[in-house]
Coordinates of C-alpha atoms in Angstrom, one line a residue:
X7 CA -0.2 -6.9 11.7
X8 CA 3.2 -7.2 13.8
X9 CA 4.6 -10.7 13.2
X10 CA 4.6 -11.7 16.4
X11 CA 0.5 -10.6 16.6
X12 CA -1.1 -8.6 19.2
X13 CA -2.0 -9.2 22.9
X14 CA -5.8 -9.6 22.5
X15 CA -7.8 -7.0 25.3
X16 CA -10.0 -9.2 27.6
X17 CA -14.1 -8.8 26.9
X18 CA -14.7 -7.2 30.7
X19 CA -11.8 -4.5 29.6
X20 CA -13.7 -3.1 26.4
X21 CA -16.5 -0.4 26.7
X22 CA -19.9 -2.8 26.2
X23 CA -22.3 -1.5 24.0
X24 CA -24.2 0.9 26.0
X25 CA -20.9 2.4 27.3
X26 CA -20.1 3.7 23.9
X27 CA -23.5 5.0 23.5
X28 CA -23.1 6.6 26.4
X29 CA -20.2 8.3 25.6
X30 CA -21.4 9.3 22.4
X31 CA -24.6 10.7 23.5
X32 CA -22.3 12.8 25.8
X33 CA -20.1 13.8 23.1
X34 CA -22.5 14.8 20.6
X35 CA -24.6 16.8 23.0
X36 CA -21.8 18.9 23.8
X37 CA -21.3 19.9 20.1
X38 CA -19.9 16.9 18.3
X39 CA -21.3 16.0 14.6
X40 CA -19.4 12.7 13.7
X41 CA -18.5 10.0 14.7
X42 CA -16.0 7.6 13.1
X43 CA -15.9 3.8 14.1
X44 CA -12.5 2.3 13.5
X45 CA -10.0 0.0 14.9
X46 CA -8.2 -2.7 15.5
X47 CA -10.9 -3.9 13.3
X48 CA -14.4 -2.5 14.2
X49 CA -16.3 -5.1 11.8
X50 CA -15.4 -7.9 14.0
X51 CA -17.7 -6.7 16.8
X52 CA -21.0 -8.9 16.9
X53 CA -22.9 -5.5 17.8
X54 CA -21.5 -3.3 15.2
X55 CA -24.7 -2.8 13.5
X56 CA -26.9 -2.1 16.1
X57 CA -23.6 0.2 17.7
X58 CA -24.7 2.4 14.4
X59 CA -28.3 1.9 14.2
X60 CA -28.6 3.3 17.8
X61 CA -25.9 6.0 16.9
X62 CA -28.5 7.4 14.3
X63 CA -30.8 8.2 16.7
X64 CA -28.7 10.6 18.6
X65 CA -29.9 14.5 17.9
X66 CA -27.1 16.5 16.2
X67 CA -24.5 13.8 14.6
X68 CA -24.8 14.5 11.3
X69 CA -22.0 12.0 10.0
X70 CA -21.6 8.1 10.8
X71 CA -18.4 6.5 9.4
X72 CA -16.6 3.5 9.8
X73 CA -13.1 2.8 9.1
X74 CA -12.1 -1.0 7.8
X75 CA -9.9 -3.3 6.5
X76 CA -12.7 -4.5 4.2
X77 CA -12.4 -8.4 4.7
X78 CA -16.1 -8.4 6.4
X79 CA -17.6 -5.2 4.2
X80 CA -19.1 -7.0 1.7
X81 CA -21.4 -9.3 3.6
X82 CA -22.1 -6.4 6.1
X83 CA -22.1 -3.0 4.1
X84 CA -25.8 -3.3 3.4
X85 CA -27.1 -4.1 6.7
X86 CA -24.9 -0.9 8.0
X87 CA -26.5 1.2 5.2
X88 CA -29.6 0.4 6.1
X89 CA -28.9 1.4 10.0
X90 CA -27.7 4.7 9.1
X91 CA -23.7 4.6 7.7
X92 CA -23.2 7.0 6.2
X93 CA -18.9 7.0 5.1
X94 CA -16.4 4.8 4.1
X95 CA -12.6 4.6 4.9
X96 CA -10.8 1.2 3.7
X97 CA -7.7 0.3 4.4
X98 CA -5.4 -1.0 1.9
X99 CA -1.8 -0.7 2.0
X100 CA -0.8 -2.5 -1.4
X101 CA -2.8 -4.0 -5.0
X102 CA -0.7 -6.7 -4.8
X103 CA -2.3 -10.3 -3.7
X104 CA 0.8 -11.9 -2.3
X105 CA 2.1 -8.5 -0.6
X106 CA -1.0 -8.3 1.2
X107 CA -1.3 -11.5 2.7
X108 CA 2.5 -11.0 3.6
X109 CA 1.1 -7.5 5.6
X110 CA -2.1 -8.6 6.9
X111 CA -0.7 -12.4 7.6
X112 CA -3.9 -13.7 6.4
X113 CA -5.4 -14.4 3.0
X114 CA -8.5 -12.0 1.9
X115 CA -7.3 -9.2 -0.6
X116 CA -10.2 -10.5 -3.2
X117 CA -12.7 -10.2 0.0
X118 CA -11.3 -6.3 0.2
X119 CA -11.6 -5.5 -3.5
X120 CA -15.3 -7.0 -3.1
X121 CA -16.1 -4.6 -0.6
X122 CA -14.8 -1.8 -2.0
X123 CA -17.0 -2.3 -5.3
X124 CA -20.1 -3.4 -2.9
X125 CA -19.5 0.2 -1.2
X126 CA -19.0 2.3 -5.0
X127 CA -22.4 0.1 -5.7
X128 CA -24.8 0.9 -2.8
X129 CA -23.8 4.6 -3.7
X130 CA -21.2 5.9 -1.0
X131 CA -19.3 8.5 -2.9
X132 CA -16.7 8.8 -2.3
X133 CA -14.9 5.8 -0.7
X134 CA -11.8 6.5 0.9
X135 CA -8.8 4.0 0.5
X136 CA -6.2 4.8 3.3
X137 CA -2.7 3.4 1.7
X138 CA 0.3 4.4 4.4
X139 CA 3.3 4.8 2.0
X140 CA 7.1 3.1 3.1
X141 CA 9.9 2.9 1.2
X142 CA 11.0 -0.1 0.0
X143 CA 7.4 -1.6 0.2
X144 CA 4.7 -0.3 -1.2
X145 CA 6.1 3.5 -2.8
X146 CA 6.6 2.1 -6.1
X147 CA 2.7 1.3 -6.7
X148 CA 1.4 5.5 -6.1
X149 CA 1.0 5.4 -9.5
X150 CA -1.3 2.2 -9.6
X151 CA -3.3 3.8 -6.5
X152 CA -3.5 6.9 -8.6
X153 CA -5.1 5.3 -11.8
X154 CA -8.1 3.7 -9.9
X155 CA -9.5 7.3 -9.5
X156 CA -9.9 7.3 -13.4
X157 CA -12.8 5.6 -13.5
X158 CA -14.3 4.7 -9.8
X159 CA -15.2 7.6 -7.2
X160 CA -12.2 7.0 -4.7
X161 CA -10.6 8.9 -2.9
X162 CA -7.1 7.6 -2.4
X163 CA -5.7 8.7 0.7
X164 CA -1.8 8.3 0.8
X165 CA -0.7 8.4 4.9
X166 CA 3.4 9.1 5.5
X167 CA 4.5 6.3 7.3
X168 CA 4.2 7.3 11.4
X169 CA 6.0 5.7 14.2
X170 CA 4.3 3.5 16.6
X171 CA 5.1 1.3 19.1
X172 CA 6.6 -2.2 17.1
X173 CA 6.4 -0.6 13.7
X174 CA 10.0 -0.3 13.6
X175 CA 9.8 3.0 12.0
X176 CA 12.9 5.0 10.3
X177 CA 12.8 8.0 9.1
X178 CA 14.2 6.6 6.2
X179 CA 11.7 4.7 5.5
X180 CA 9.4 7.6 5.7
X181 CA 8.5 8.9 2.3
X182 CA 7.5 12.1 2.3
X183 CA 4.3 14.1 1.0
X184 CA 6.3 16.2 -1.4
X185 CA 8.0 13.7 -2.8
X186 CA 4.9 11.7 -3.2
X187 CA 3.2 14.4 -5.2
X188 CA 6.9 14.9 -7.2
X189 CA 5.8 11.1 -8.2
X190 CA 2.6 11.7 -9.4
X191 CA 3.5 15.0 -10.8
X192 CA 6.2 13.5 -13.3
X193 CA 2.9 11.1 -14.8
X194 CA 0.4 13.9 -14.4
X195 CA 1.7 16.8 -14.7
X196 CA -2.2 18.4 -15.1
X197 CA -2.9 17.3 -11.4
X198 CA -4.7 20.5 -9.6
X199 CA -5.0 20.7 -6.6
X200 CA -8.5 21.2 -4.4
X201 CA -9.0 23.7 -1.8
X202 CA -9.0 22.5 1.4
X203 CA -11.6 21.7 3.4
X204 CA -11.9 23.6 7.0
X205 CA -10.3 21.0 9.7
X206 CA -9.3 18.5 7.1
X207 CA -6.8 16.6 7.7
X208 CA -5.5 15.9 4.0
X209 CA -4.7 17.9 1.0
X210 CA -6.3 17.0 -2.2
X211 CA -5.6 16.8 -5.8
X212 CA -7.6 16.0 -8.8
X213 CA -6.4 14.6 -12.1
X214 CA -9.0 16.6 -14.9
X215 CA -11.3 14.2 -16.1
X216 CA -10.9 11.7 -13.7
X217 CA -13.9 10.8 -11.2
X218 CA -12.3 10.1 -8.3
X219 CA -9.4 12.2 -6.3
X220 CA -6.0 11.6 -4.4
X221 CA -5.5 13.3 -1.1
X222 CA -1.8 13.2 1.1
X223 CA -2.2 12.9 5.0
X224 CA 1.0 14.5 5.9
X225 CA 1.6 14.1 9.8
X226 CA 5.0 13.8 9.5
X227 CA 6.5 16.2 7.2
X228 CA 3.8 19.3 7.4
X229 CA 1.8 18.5 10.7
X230 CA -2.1 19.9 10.8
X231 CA -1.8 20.1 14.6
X232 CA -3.3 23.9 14.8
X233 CA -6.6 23.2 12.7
X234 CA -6.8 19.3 14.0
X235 CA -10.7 18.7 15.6
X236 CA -10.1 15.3 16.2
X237 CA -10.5 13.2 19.4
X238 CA -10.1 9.5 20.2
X239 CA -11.9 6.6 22.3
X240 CA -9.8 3.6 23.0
X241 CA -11.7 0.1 22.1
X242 CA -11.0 -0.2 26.3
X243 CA -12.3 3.4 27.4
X244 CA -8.9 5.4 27.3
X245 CA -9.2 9.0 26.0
X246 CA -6.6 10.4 23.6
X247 CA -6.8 13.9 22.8
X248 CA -3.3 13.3 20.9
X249 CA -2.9 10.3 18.4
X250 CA 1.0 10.8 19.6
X251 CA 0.8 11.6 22.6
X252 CA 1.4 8.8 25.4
X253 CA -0.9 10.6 27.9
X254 CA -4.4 8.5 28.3
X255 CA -7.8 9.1 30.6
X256 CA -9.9 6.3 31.4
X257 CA -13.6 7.0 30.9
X258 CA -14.5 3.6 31.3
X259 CA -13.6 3.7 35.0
X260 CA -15.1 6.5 35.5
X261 CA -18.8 5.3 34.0
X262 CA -18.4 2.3 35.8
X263 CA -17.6 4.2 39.1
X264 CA -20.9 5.7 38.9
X265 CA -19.6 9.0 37.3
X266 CA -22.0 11.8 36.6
X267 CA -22.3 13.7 33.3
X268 CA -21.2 16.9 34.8
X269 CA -17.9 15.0 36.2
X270 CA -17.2 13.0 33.2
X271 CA -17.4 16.2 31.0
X272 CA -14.9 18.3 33.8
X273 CA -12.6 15.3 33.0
X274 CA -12.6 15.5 29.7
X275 CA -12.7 19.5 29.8
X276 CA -9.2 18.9 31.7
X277 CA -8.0 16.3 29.3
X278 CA -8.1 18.8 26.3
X279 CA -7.1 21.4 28.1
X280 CA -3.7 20.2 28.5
X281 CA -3.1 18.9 25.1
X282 CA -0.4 20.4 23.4
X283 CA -0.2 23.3 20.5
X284 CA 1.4 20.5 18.8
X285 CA 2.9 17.0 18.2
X286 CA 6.5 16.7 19.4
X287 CA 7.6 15.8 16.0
X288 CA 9.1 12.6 14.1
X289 CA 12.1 12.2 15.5
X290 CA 10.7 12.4 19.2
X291 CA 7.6 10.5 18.6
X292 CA 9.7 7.4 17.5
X293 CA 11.3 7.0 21.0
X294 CA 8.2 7.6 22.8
X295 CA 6.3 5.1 24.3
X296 CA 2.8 4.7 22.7
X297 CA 0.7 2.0 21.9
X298 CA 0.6 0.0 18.5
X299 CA -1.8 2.0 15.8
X300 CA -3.9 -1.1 16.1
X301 CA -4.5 -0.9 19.3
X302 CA -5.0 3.0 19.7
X303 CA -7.8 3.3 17.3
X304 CA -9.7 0.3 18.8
X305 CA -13.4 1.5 18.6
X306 CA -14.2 4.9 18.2
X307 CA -13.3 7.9 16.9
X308 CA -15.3 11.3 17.5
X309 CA -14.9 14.4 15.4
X310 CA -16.5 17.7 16.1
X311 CA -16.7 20.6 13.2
X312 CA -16.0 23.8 13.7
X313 CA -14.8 23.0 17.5
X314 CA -17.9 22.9 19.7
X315 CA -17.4 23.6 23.3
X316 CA -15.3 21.3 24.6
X317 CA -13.3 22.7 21.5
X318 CA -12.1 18.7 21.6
X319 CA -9.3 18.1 18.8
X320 CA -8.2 14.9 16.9
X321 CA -6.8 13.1 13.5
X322 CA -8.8 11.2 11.6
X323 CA -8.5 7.6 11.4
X324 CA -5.9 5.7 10.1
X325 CA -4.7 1.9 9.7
X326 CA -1.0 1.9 9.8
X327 CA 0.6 -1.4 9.4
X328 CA 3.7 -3.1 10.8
X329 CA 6.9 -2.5 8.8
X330 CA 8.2 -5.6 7.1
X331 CA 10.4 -5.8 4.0
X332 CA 8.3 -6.9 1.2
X333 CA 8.1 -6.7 -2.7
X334 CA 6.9 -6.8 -6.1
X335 CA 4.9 -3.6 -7.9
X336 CA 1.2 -4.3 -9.4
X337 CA 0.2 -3.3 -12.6
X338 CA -2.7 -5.9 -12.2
X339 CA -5.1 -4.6 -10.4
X340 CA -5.5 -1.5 -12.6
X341 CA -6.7 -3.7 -15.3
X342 CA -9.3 -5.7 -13.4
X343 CA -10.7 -2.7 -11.8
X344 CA -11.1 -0.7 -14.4
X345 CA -13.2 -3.5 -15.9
X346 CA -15.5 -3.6 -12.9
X347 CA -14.0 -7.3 -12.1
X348 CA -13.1 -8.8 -8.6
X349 CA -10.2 -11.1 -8.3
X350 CA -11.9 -14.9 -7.2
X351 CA -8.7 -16.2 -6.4
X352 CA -5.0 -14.8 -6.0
X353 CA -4.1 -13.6 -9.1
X354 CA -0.6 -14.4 -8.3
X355 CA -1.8 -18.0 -7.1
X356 CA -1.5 -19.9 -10.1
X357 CA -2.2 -19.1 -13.9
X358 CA -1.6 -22.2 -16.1
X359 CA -1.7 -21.1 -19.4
X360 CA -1.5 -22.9 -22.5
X361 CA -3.3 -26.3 -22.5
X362 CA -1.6 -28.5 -20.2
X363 CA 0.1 -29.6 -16.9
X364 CA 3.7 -29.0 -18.3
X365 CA 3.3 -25.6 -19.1
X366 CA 3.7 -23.4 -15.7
X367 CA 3.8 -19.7 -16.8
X368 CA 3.6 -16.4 -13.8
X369 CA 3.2 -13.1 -15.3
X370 CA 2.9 -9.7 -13.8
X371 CA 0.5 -8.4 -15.6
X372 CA -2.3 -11.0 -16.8
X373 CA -3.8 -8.7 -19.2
X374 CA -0.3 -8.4 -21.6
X375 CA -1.1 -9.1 -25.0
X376 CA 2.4 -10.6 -25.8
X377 CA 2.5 -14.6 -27.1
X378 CA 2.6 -17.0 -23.8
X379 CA 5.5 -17.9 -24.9
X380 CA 8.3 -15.5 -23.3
X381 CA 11.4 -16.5 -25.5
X382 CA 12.2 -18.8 -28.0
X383 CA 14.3 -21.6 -26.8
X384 CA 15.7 -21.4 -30.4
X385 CA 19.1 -20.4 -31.2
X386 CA 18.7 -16.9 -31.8
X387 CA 21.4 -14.1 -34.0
X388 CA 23.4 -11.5 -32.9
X389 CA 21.9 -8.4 -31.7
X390 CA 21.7 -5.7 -34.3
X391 CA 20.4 -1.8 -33.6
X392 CA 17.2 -1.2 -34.9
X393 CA 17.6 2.6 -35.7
X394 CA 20.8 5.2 -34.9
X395 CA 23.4 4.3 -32.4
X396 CA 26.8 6.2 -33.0
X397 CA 29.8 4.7 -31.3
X398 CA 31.3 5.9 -28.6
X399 CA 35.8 6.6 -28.0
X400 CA 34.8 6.5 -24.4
X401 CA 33.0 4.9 -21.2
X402 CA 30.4 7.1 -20.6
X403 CA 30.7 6.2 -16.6
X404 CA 34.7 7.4 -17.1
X405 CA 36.0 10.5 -16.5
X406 CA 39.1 12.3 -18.7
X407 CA 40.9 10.9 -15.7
X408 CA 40.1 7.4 -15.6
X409 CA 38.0 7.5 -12.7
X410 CA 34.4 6.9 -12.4
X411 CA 31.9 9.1 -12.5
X412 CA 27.7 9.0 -12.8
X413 CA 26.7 10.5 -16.1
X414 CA 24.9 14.2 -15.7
X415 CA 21.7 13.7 -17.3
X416 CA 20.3 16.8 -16.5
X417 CA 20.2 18.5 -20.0
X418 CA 18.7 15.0 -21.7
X419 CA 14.5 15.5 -22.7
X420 CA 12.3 13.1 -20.5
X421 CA 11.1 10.4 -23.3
X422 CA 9.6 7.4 -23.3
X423 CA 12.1 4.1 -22.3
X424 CA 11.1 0.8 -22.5
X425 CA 13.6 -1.9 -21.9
X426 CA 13.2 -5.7 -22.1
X427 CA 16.1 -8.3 -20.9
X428 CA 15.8 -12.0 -20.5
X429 CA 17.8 -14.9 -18.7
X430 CA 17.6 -18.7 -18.3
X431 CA 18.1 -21.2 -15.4
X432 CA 18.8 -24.4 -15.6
X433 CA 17.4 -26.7 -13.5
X434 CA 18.4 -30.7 -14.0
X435 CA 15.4 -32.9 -14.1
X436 CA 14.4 -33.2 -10.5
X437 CA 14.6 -29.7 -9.7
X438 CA 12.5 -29.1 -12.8
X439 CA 9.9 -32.0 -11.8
X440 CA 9.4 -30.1 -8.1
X441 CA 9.2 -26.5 -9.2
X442 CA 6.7 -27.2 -12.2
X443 CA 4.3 -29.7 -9.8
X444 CA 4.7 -26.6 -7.1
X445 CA 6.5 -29.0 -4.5
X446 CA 9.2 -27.7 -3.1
X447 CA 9.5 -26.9 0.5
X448 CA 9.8 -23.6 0.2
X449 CA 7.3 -23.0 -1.5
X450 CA 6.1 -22.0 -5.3
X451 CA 9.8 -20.9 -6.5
X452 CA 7.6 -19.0 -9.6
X453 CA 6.0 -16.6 -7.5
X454 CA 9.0 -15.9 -5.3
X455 CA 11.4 -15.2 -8.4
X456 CA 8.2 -12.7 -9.8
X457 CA 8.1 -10.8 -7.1
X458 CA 12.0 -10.9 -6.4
X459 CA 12.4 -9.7 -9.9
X460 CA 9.7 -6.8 -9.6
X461 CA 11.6 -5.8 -6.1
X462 CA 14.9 -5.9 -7.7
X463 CA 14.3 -3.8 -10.7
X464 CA 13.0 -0.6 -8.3
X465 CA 16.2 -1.4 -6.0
X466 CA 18.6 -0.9 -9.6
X467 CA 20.2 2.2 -8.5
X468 CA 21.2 0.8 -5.2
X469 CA 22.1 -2.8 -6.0
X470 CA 24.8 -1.1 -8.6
X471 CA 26.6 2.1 -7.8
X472 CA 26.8 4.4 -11.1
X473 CA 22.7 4.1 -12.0
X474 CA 20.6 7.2 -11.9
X475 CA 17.3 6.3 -9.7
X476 CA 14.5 5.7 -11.8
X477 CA 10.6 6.2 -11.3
X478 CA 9.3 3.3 -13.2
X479 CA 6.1 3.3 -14.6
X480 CA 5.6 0.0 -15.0
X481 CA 7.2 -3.7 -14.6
X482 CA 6.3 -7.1 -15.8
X483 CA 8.2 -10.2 -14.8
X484 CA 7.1 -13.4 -17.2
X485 CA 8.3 -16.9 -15.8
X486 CA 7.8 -20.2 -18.7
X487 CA 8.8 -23.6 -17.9
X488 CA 10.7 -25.1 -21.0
X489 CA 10.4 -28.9 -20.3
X490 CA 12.8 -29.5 -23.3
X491 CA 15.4 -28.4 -21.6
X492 CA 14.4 -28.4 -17.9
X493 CA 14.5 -24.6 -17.7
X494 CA 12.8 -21.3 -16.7
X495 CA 13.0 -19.2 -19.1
X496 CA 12.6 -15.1 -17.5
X497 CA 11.4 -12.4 -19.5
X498 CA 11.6 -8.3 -17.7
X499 CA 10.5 -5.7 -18.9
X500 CA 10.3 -2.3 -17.4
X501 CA 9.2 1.0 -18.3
X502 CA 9.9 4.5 -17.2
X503 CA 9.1 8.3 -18.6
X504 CA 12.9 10.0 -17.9
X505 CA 15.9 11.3 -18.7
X506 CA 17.9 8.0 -19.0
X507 CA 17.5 4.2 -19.8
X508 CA 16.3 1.3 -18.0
X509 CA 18.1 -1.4 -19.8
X510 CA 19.6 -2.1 -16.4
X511 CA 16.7 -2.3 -14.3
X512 CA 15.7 -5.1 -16.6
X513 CA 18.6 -7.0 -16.7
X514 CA 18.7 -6.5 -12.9
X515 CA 15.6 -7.7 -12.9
X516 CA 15.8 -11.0 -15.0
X517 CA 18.8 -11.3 -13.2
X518 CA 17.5 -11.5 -9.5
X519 CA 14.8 -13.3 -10.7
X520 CA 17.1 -16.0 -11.9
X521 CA 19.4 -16.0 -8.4
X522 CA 16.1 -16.2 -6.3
X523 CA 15.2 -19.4 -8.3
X524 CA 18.9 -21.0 -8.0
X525 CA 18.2 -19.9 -3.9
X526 CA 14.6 -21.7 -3.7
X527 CA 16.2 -24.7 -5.6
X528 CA 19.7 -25.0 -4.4
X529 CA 18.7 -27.3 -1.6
X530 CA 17.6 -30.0 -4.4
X531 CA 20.2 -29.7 -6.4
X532 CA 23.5 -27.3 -6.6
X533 CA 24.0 -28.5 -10.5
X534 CA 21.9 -25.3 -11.7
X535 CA 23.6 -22.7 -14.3
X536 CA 21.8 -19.5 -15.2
X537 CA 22.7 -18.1 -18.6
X538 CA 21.9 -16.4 -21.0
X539 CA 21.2 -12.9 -19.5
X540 CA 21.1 -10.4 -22.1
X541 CA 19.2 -7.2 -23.2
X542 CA 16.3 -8.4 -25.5
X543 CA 15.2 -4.5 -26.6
X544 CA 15.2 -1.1 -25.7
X545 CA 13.6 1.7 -27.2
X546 CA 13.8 5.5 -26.3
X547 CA 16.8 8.2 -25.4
X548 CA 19.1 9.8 -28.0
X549 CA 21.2 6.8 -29.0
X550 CA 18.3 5.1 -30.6
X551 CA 16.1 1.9 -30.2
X552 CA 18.0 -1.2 -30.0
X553 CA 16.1 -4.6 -30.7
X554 CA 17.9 -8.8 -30.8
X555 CA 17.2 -10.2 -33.5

């Protein structure tokens, strides 16, 4: 949802309910045999049901689906079973509670989880869960997306990121299919892929031994325009034979003007007559003048297959969300859905562990079996190496010249690295009192340094100039209060399968985790010191595991 919202379409502007039926019956006598209802948000509609009970009826339309951001699914899924859906497509852009209610703008990812399991339990199979992939927000959890197909019939459908009007799209933003699958490839290197439907719109891959599948809608970087079946209804009657194309019919005006069938087909016949072989491509869709995803795919979708007569032709839905900045990487949701559990409340909200007010502690990953208690606020020893680490005459990011240089990893085995660094802040006693009582203005300082320190260790190789990028695996970021001595203690820990270490996308981590908590305290009190940022352990690589003692 852009920031700013969306200018709501006025009631007398949308098609009313016998208008779409109208339409459809049109459509589907002319060859089409499904019919996708999508949005916008189609649940909202008080006639929805009946909109798909009376869609059964029609002769010929084999397929009934719906496409959703979930929040309503639950309560209504069974009702729309019963009046004839018959497919699935949920939106979800991130597995992350806080993330999503920064996308969406509203609360309600426990609501989409709910309905995804009410779906998987009333037997649709499978359930498609559209994620639209951007850098810098959400491509660091494909892996997370990935692992819910080991044990629930998904099929997890990642979209490259498509420009639309007030998206703000980049093409650096833009990651593409290949590199996607390059992602999953590295943890899965047994992931086959499926043969391809005839007019589908995504390729599909299948991890042996997993129930569910991942599929990669690739409309940027390898366009389907020649095999694409796909055409699209506005919420307010505009026809769009192209999902990028700026050209638009109005039906509506025509059915209201008395139109006959015969006319409103010629119309149409013209319509996809003059759409093109294919889209103009990335770079000259993003300074063409559209409308906003949400408020192309307003109502309904119609899909014929093989091409009937009108040989109409059109992309299947998609829910493409406004590009913001936003963080943090979820390990969580894995856990609980693998268990068959639906998040009550926002698992980032508040988890008070231990057995009283004082102790605040935020964790990453609920499930860790570590002690509650991240560090010792003990004195502790030096470090010492816990197996082989042969000193180095050299730098290793120096050249025989003095100057720097990147290491060449190339020749190194991928291995296992786990790394885990630590820091403290120091708060005083009022800045303490406010963050562990959750009062300061700007808000819970413990979630904000969690996610800050998630974002930060995925942005290492940027933030400092000579670090290989890194696909991690995994992070945590574990935040205790230590009332003794009016602190935050941080705990990172990160985890990759690679060629090199990521000692320093922990430390980065702990690090910006610390510096977001000076920044959401700072206005209370500037006598804050952050210390003690070290390297706790690493293990992995050729130089040998390292652990503080």
């Amino acid at each position: 949802m852009p920031e700013e919202g969306v200018p709501l379409t006025p009631k007398a502007d949308l098609l009313t309910t016998e208008e779409i039926l109208t339409l459809a019956r049109l459509f589907v006598k002319e060859g089409v045999d499904k019919i996708r209802l999508t949005g916008g948000e189609p649940l909202i509609r008080p006639d929805v049901v009946n909109i798909v009970a009376q869609l059964r009826q029609l002769e010929g339309l084999r397929t009934i689906g719906i496409t959703t951001n979930g929040i309503n699914l639950a309560r209504l899924l069974p009702q729309l079973q019963k009046a004839g859906l018959s497919a699935i497509n949920i939106s979800l852009d991130t597995l992350v509670p806080a993330k999503f209610e920064f996308i969406v703008r509203r609360k309600g990812f426990h609501k989409v989880m709910e309905g995804i399991h009410k779906a998987i339990e009333l037997g649709y199979s499978p359930v498609k869960v559209n994620c639209v992939v951007m850098r810098g927000l959400n491509e660091d959890e494909l892996l997370d997306f990935v692992a819910l197909t080991k044990g629930l019939p998904l099929d997890v459908r990642f979209i490259e990121y498509m420009p639309f009007d007030g998206n703000k799209w980049n093409f650096k933003k833009m990651v593409s299919y290949k590199e996607m699958l390059d992602t999953l490839r590295q943890r899965w290197p047994e992931l086959e892929k499926l043969p391809e439907e005839e007019s589908s719109t995504a390729k599909a891959f299948k991890i042996p031994g997993f129930q569910g599948q991942v599929s990669f809608i690739t409309s940027m970087s390898e366009h389907f325009c020649g095999t694409c079946n796909r055409l699209r209804i506005t919420a307010d009657g505009n026809l769009k034979v192209c999902l990028f194309g700026n050209s638009e019919v109005s039906l509506r005006d025509h059915l209201r003007a008395g139109a006959s069938e015969e006319e409103l087909l010629s119309i149409i016949g013209t319509a996809v007559g003059r759409k093109k072989r294919q889209h103009a491509g990335m770079f000259n869709i993003s300074q063409m003048k559209n409308r906003p995803m949400i408020l192309i795919e307003l109502f309904l979708t119609l899909q014929d297959s093989p091409p009937a007569v009108l040989s109409i032709s059109f992309r299947d839905s998609l829910h493409v969300q406004g590009l913001r900045h936003r963080v943090s990487r979820s390990h969580q949701m894995v856990t609980l859905w693998e268990g068959g559990g639906v998040p009550q409340t926002p698992l980032l909200a508040q988890w008070w562990l231990g057995a009283g007010l004082p102790q605040r502690h935020y964790s990453s990953h609920p499930d860790s079996d570590a002690n509650p208690k991240c560090l010792s606020p003990e004195p502790q020893a030096p470090a010492t190496p816990s197996g082989p680490l042969p000193a180095s005459g050299q730098l290793t990011h120096v050249d025989t010249e003095g100057r720097a240089a990147m290491v060449d990893v190339g020749g190194k085995p991928d291995t296992e690295r786990v790394a885990v660094a630590s820091a403290v802040v120091l708060l005083g006693p009022v800045a303490f009192r406010l963050v562990q009582e959750n009062q300061l203005k700007k808000g819970d300082a413990l979630v904000v340094a969690q996610l800050a320190g998630v974002q930060a260790a995925k942005l290492t190789s940027q933030l400092i100039p000579l670090c290989h990028h890194v696909a991690l695996s995994h992070v945590q970021v574990r935040l205790e209060l230590d009332s003794a001595r009016q602190a935050v203690v941080i705990e990172a820990s990160c985890r990759a399968r690679g060629p090199t270490g990521v000692e320093m996308e922990a430390l980065t981590s702990a690090a910006v985790a610390a510096l977001t908590l000076y920044d959401m305290c700072k206005a209370v009190s500037r006598d804050i010191v952050l210390e003690e940022i070290k390297l706790i352990s690493k293990t992995g690589g050729q130089r040998g595991d390292f652990r503080r003692t």
